Amino acid sequence: MGTPDFAAASLKHLLDWGGCDVVGVYCQPDRPCGRGQICTPPPVKLLAMESRLPVFQPLNFKEQADVDQLAALEPDLLLVAAYGLILPRTVLEIPRLGAINVHASLLPEYRGAAPIQRAIMDGRPVTGITIMQMEAGLDTGDILLQRSRAIGIMDTAQTLHDELAEMGGKLLVDALEKMDQGRLVRIPQDHARASYAAKLTKEEGRIDWNRPVLDVHNRIRGLFPWPGSWFDWDGMPGKTLRLTVHPGTIGDPLPEGVQPGEIHGVADDSVLIACADRLYAVPVIKPANSKPLRGREFYCGYLSRCSGDHLLKPEPTCPGE
């Protein structure tokens, strides 16, 4: 049971492993996607169809017919990864061995919908994968296996997602092998240490340049590529322009007299924007209703400044320096 790319990685590892029979694949219904709003099958469905597996896409499990359909498959175990639906107790009780979940955090930290993004936004140095036994609560079940992964200063939600998806698929297979050998140990979660990773909203992408540069950097890379990070720029006479930025690098300490939010110059191909304490070098900016531009392209085109007097050279730094 899973829907996006993250879940497809687990399904692929299961199929490559071959140690179990996948008797059915569940994912969310096809939904409109892109500018044309064309209904698109989710990645898990595409992989299942390629593998000639039966696919089921109930809207939810509130209809008894959907519960009965799952029961008719007589599954020994439900394997769940980023399904996007809350499974009721009536579903969790169907399989003989219950249900296990692939979760992209080191539980009990970051339960919920956006563990990868929230860990980066909070500046955490480490995250990982947890294989857990599912129960009625939200990511509250016993821990079966865990594996950690350091979060680099230039990691984004996309790069971390891709690595954790592969790690999750491999760890899921490890868990199934240990289960078959009777070597899985259930460890109850310490609920006092629990934290919640709420679903992302587009409004969270608004950049507050009055924050320290490391906070700004963590938020931008944690929200990349979705929902993205943006700010409203008043640099054009009589017009406010919304600018979406890509993750960049931390630059020099803030020059005297430069105010947070001010576009101060360019370094190589990046625009330098002032935060509370340092400059932030942004490599790509996308003005509203326009294509993405390299930092220098934006600076020359929208500020009409291409003189060498504005070329600054930031020194990338790491946290703690």
Short mmCIF file of C-alpha atoms in Angstrom, two decimals:
data_model
loop_
_atom_site.label_atom_id
_atom_site.label_comp_id
_atom_site.label_asym_id
_atom_site.label_seq_id
_atom_site.Cartn_x
_atom_site.Cartn_y
_atom_site.Cartn_z
CA MET A 1 0.00 0.00 0.00
CA GLY A 2 1.61 3.22 -1.20
CA THR A 3 1.23 5.99 -3.73
CA PRO A 4 4.21 8.26 -4.66
CA ASP A 5 7.81 7.63 -5.76
CA PHE A 6 8.88 7.01 -2.17
CA ALA A 7 6.52 4.03 -1.99
CA ALA A 8 7.41 2.78 -5.47
CA ALA A 9 11.01 2.31 -4.30
CA SER A 10 9.80 -0.08 -1.59
CA LEU A 11 7.63 -2.02 -4.02
CA LYS A 12 10.56 -2.35 -6.44
CA HIS A 13 12.82 -3.74 -3.71
CA LEU A 14 10.11 -6.24 -2.75
CA LEU A 15 9.76 -7.43 -6.33
CA ASP A 16 13.52 -7.67 -6.84
CA TRP A 17 13.84 -9.61 -3.58
CA GLY A 18 11.26 -12.21 -4.51
CA GLY A 19 10.88 -13.54 -0.99
CA CYS A 20 7.16 -12.83 -0.85
CA ASP A 21 4.16 -12.93 -3.16
CA VAL A 22 2.60 -9.52 -3.73
CA VAL A 23 -1.07 -10.42 -4.08
CA GLY A 24 -2.35 -6.87 -4.51
CA VAL A 25 -1.22 -3.27 -4.75
CA TYR A 26 -3.22 -0.40 -3.22
CA CYS A 27 -2.70 3.26 -4.02
CA GLN A 28 -4.71 6.47 -4.05
CA PRO A 29 -6.96 7.19 -7.06
CA ASP A 30 -5.54 8.85 -10.18
CA ARG A 31 -5.68 12.60 -9.80
CA PRO A 32 -5.38 15.59 -12.18
CA CYS A 33 -1.80 16.73 -12.62
CA GLY A 34 -0.01 19.58 -14.41
CA ARG A 35 -1.34 22.58 -16.28
CA GLY A 36 -3.63 20.45 -18.40
CA GLN A 37 -5.09 18.81 -15.27
CA ILE A 38 -4.87 15.40 -16.90
CA CYS A 39 -5.53 12.45 -14.61
CA THR A 40 -2.22 10.72 -14.02
CA PRO A 41 -1.60 7.30 -12.47
CA PRO A 42 0.59 7.48 -9.36
CA PRO A 43 4.09 5.93 -9.52
CA VAL A 44 3.10 2.85 -7.51
CA LYS A 45 0.27 2.06 -9.92
CA LEU A 46 2.58 2.40 -12.93
CA LEU A 47 5.11 0.01 -11.41
CA ALA A 48 2.37 -2.45 -10.44
CA MET A 49 0.94 -2.41 -13.96
CA GLU A 50 4.41 -3.01 -15.45
CA SER A 51 4.73 -5.97 -13.10
CA ARG A 52 1.21 -7.23 -13.96
CA LEU A 53 0.00 -6.96 -10.39
CA PRO A 54 -3.65 -6.29 -9.50
CA VAL A 55 -4.20 -2.66 -8.50
CA PHE A 56 -6.91 -1.31 -6.19
CA GLN A 57 -7.63 2.39 -5.68
CA PRO A 58 -10.37 2.93 -3.10
CA LEU A 59 -11.12 6.51 -2.16
CA ASN A 60 -10.97 5.39 1.46
CA PHE A 61 -11.99 2.35 3.48
CA LYS A 62 -15.28 3.73 4.74
CA GLU A 63 -17.20 1.49 2.34
CA GLN A 64 -17.56 -2.09 3.58
CA ALA A 65 -17.13 -3.35 0.01
CA ASP A 66 -13.54 -2.04 -0.03
CA VAL A 67 -12.75 -3.74 3.28
CA ASP A 68 -14.29 -6.98 2.01
CA GLN A 69 -12.27 -6.78 -1.22
CA LEU A 70 -9.01 -6.56 0.78
CA ALA A 71 -10.08 -9.43 3.03
CA ALA A 72 -10.76 -11.58 -0.04
CA LEU A 73 -7.06 -11.37 -0.96
CA GLU A 74 -6.27 -13.16 2.35
CA PRO A 75 -3.01 -11.26 2.92
CA ASP A 76 -0.54 -12.45 5.55
CA LEU A 77 0.87 -8.95 5.90
CA LEU A 78 0.21 -5.39 4.81
CA LEU A 79 3.28 -3.41 3.76
CA VAL A 80 2.63 0.33 3.82
CA ALA A 81 4.78 3.24 2.60
CA ALA A 82 3.49 6.78 2.03
CA TYR A 83 -0.02 5.55 1.20
CA GLY A 84 -1.65 8.84 2.13
CA LEU A 85 -4.70 7.27 3.78
CA ILE A 86 -5.39 6.52 7.42
CA LEU A 87 -6.03 2.79 7.73
CA PRO A 88 -8.90 1.98 10.12
CA ARG A 89 -8.68 -0.81 12.65
CA THR A 90 -10.95 -2.99 10.50
CA VAL A 91 -8.24 -2.97 7.81
CA LEU A 92 -5.26 -3.39 10.15
CA GLU A 93 -6.87 -6.49 11.66
CA ILE A 94 -7.32 -8.30 8.33
CA PRO A 95 -3.78 -9.69 7.77
CA ARG A 96 -2.53 -12.56 9.89
CA LEU A 97 0.72 -10.76 10.74
CA GLY A 98 -0.69 -7.24 10.91
CA ALA A 99 0.74 -4.27 9.03
CA ILE A 100 4.19 -2.69 8.94
CA ASN A 101 5.08 0.77 7.72
CA VAL A 102 8.14 2.42 6.15
CA HIS A 103 8.48 5.85 7.76
CA ALA A 104 11.08 8.49 6.81
CA SER A 105 12.27 9.54 10.27
CA LEU A 106 13.83 8.10 13.38
CA LEU A 107 10.63 7.59 15.33
CA PRO A 108 9.29 8.76 17.69
CA GLU A 109 10.60 12.01 16.16
CA TYR A 110 8.69 13.51 13.24
CA ARG A 111 5.53 11.45 13.16
CA GLY A 112 3.15 12.58 10.45
CA ALA A 113 3.04 13.70 6.84
CA ALA A 114 6.25 15.65 6.19
CA PRO A 115 9.13 14.15 8.21
CA ILE A 116 11.82 14.71 5.57
CA GLN A 117 11.04 18.37 5.02
CA ARG A 118 10.55 19.20 8.71
CA ALA A 119 13.87 17.64 9.73
CA ILE A 120 15.74 19.82 7.23
CA MET A 121 13.77 22.94 8.14
CA ASP A 122 14.62 22.39 11.81
CA GLY A 123 18.31 22.08 10.99
CA ARG A 124 18.58 18.53 12.27
CA PRO A 125 21.93 16.80 11.59
CA VAL A 126 20.54 13.26 11.31
CA THR A 127 17.40 11.51 10.11
CA GLY A 128 16.68 8.01 8.85
CA ILE A 129 14.17 5.26 8.20
CA THR A 130 12.00 3.41 10.69
CA ILE A 131 10.19 0.15 9.98
CA MET A 132 7.33 0.06 12.47
CA GLN A 133 4.42 -2.17 13.40
CA MET A 134 1.25 -0.27 12.62
CA GLU A 135 -1.56 0.38 15.08
CA ALA A 136 -4.53 2.73 15.19
CA GLY A 137 -2.49 5.78 16.31
CA LEU A 138 -0.54 8.00 13.91
CA ASP A 139 2.95 6.47 13.61
CA THR A 140 2.79 5.31 17.23
CA GLY A 141 3.45 1.58 16.77
CA ASP A 142 6.44 -0.45 17.94
CA ILE A 143 9.79 0.05 16.20
CA LEU A 144 11.06 -3.01 14.30
CA LEU A 145 14.18 -1.66 12.58
CA GLN A 146 15.88 1.71 12.18
CA ARG A 147 18.73 3.07 10.10
CA SER A 148 20.14 6.60 10.27
CA ARG A 149 21.49 8.95 7.63
CA ALA A 150 23.31 12.27 8.14
CA ILE A 151 21.71 15.41 6.68
CA GLY A 152 24.29 17.44 4.74
CA ILE A 153 24.35 21.23 4.69
CA MET A 154 23.40 21.18 0.98
CA ASP A 155 20.78 18.43 1.18
CA THR A 156 17.32 19.40 -0.03
CA ALA A 157 14.00 17.69 0.54
CA GLN A 158 14.41 16.14 -2.92
CA THR A 159 17.90 14.71 -2.45
CA LEU A 160 17.08 13.40 1.01
CA HIS A 161 13.78 11.94 -0.21
CA ASP A 162 15.50 9.98 -2.97
CA GLU A 163 18.13 8.49 -0.66
CA LEU A 164 15.65 7.64 2.08
CA ALA A 165 13.30 6.01 -0.44
CA GLU A 166 16.06 3.59 -1.45
CA MET A 167 17.09 3.07 2.16
CA GLY A 168 13.47 2.38 3.09
CA GLY A 169 13.07 -0.29 0.43
CA LYS A 170 16.25 -2.08 1.50
CA LEU A 171 15.36 -1.88 5.19
CA LEU A 172 11.88 -3.22 4.50
CA VAL A 173 13.37 -6.31 2.87
CA ASP A 174 15.74 -6.70 5.84
CA ALA A 175 12.76 -6.56 8.18
CA LEU A 176 10.88 -9.22 6.23
CA GLU A 177 13.89 -11.53 6.23
CA LYS A 178 14.28 -11.13 9.99
CA MET A 179 10.55 -11.67 10.46
CA ASP A 180 10.74 -14.91 8.49
CA GLN A 181 13.63 -16.02 10.72
CA GLY A 182 11.83 -15.00 13.92
CA ARG A 183 14.52 -12.42 14.72
CA LEU A 184 12.48 -9.20 14.71
CA VAL A 185 12.34 -7.47 18.09
CA ARG A 186 9.53 -5.00 18.79
CA ILE A 187 10.64 -1.92 20.72
CA PRO A 188 7.89 0.35 22.10
CA GLN A 189 8.26 4.02 21.21
CA ASP A 190 9.09 6.55 23.90
CA HIS A 191 6.02 8.75 23.46
CA ALA A 192 7.55 11.47 25.66
CA ARG A 193 10.09 12.11 22.90
CA ALA A 194 7.52 12.28 20.11
CA SER A 195 7.30 15.21 17.70
CA TYR A 196 4.88 15.87 14.85
CA ALA A 197 5.72 16.69 11.21
CA ALA A 198 2.63 18.53 10.00
CA LYS A 199 1.61 18.64 6.36
CA LEU A 200 3.28 21.46 4.40
CA THR A 201 1.41 24.56 3.26
CA LYS A 202 2.30 26.97 0.46
CA GLU A 203 2.29 29.90 2.89
CA GLU A 204 5.22 28.34 4.75
CA GLY A 205 7.33 29.10 1.70
CA ARG A 206 7.33 32.84 2.45
CA ILE A 207 10.94 33.82 3.24
CA ASP A 208 11.64 36.03 6.24
CA TRP A 209 14.96 37.67 5.41
CA ASN A 210 15.08 39.07 8.95
CA ARG A 211 16.01 35.60 10.18
CA PRO A 212 19.63 34.38 10.54
CA VAL A 213 21.00 33.05 7.27
CA LEU A 214 21.21 29.44 8.49
CA ASP A 215 17.49 29.48 9.37
CA VAL A 216 16.71 30.87 5.91
CA HIS A 217 18.92 28.27 4.21
CA ASN A 218 17.34 25.38 6.14
CA ARG A 219 13.81 26.51 5.29
CA ILE A 220 14.52 27.02 1.58
CA ARG A 221 16.17 23.64 1.10
CA GLY A 222 13.56 21.90 3.25
CA LEU A 223 10.77 23.25 1.03
CA PHE A 224 12.51 22.44 -2.25
CA PRO A 225 11.07 21.53 -4.71
CA TRP A 226 7.57 21.76 -3.15
CA PRO A 227 5.96 24.02 -2.11
CA GLY A 228 9.00 26.20 -2.87
CA SER A 229 10.27 29.37 -1.16
CA TRP A 230 9.30 32.87 -2.22
CA PHE A 231 9.17 36.54 -1.26
CA ASP A 232 7.52 39.69 -2.60
CA TRP A 233 10.09 42.10 -4.05
CA ASP A 234 9.44 45.85 -4.34
CA GLY A 235 12.49 46.52 -6.50
CA MET A 236 10.55 47.64 -9.58
CA PRO A 237 8.91 51.11 -9.63
CA GLY A 238 5.22 50.87 -8.79
CA LYS A 239 5.20 47.08 -8.87
CA THR A 240 5.61 44.20 -6.44
CA LEU A 241 6.97 41.02 -7.97
CA ARG A 242 6.79 37.59 -6.39
CA LEU A 243 10.12 35.77 -6.66
CA THR A 244 10.63 32.04 -6.05
CA VAL A 245 14.19 31.03 -5.16
CA HIS A 246 16.21 27.82 -5.31
CA PRO A 247 18.48 26.71 -2.45
CA GLY A 248 21.80 28.54 -2.39
CA THR A 249 24.88 28.94 -0.22
CA ILE A 250 25.78 30.96 2.86
CA GLY A 251 27.98 33.95 2.10
CA ASP A 252 29.87 36.76 3.84
CA PRO A 253 28.82 38.58 7.02
CA LEU A 254 26.31 41.34 6.33
CA PRO A 255 28.07 44.50 5.08
CA GLU A 256 27.49 47.66 7.09
CA GLY A 257 24.34 49.50 6.13
CA VAL A 258 22.79 46.63 4.17
CA GLN A 259 19.26 45.77 5.29
CA PRO A 260 17.68 42.28 5.39
CA GLY A 261 15.86 41.50 2.16
CA GLU A 262 18.07 43.82 0.10
CA ILE A 263 19.51 42.44 -3.14
CA HIS A 264 23.13 43.46 -2.70
CA GLY A 265 24.98 42.17 -5.74
CA VAL A 266 26.05 39.04 -7.60
CA ALA A 267 28.80 36.49 -7.07
CA ASP A 268 29.56 34.27 -10.02
CA ASP A 269 26.05 33.31 -11.19
CA SER A 270 24.25 33.88 -7.87
CA VAL A 271 22.29 36.85 -6.54
CA LEU A 272 23.31 38.00 -3.05
CA ILE A 273 20.38 38.69 -0.73
CA ALA A 274 20.82 40.03 2.79
CA CYS A 275 19.64 38.07 5.82
CA ALA A 276 19.88 39.21 9.44
CA ASP A 277 23.56 38.31 9.78
CA ARG A 278 24.97 37.26 6.41
CA LEU A 279 24.45 37.36 2.67
CA TYR A 280 22.73 34.44 0.97
CA ALA A 281 23.81 33.47 -2.55
CA VAL A 282 20.79 32.36 -4.62
CA PRO A 283 21.69 30.57 -7.89
CA VAL A 284 18.21 30.52 -9.50
CA ILE A 285 15.27 32.93 -9.22
CA LYS A 286 11.89 32.52 -10.86
CA PRO A 287 9.82 35.70 -11.21
CA ALA A 288 6.05 35.14 -11.23
CA ASN A 289 4.74 34.21 -14.69
CA SER A 290 8.27 33.86 -16.02
CA LYS A 291 10.82 31.12 -16.57
CA PRO A 292 13.55 30.43 -13.97
CA LEU A 293 16.61 32.66 -14.37
CA ARG A 294 20.19 32.27 -13.27
CA GLY A 295 21.05 34.78 -10.56
CA ARG A 296 23.17 36.93 -12.87
CA GLU A 297 20.48 36.87 -15.56
CA PHE A 298 17.94 38.15 -13.05
CA TYR A 299 20.31 40.79 -11.66
CA CYS A 300 21.25 42.15 -15.06
CA GLY A 301 17.74 42.00 -16.48
CA TYR A 302 15.63 43.22 -13.57
CA LEU A 303 18.06 45.56 -11.82
CA SER A 304 19.98 46.62 -14.96
CA ARG A 305 23.26 46.29 -13.08
CA CYS A 306 26.00 44.26 -14.69
CA SER A 307 28.99 46.36 -13.67
CA GLY A 308 31.95 44.68 -12.04
CA ASP A 309 31.44 47.06 -9.09
CA HIS A 310 28.66 44.76 -7.94
CA LEU A 311 30.56 41.50 -8.15
CA LEU A 312 31.04 40.12 -4.66
CA LYS A 313 32.60 36.82 -3.68
CA PRO A 314 30.86 35.08 -0.77
CA GLU A 315 32.69 32.47 1.26
CA PRO A 316 30.48 29.40 1.80
CA THR A 317 30.25 28.47 5.44
CA CYS A 318 28.92 25.56 7.46
CA PRO A 319 26.85 25.63 10.66
CA GLY A 320 28.93 26.51 13.70
CA GLU A 321 31.56 28.52 11.82
#
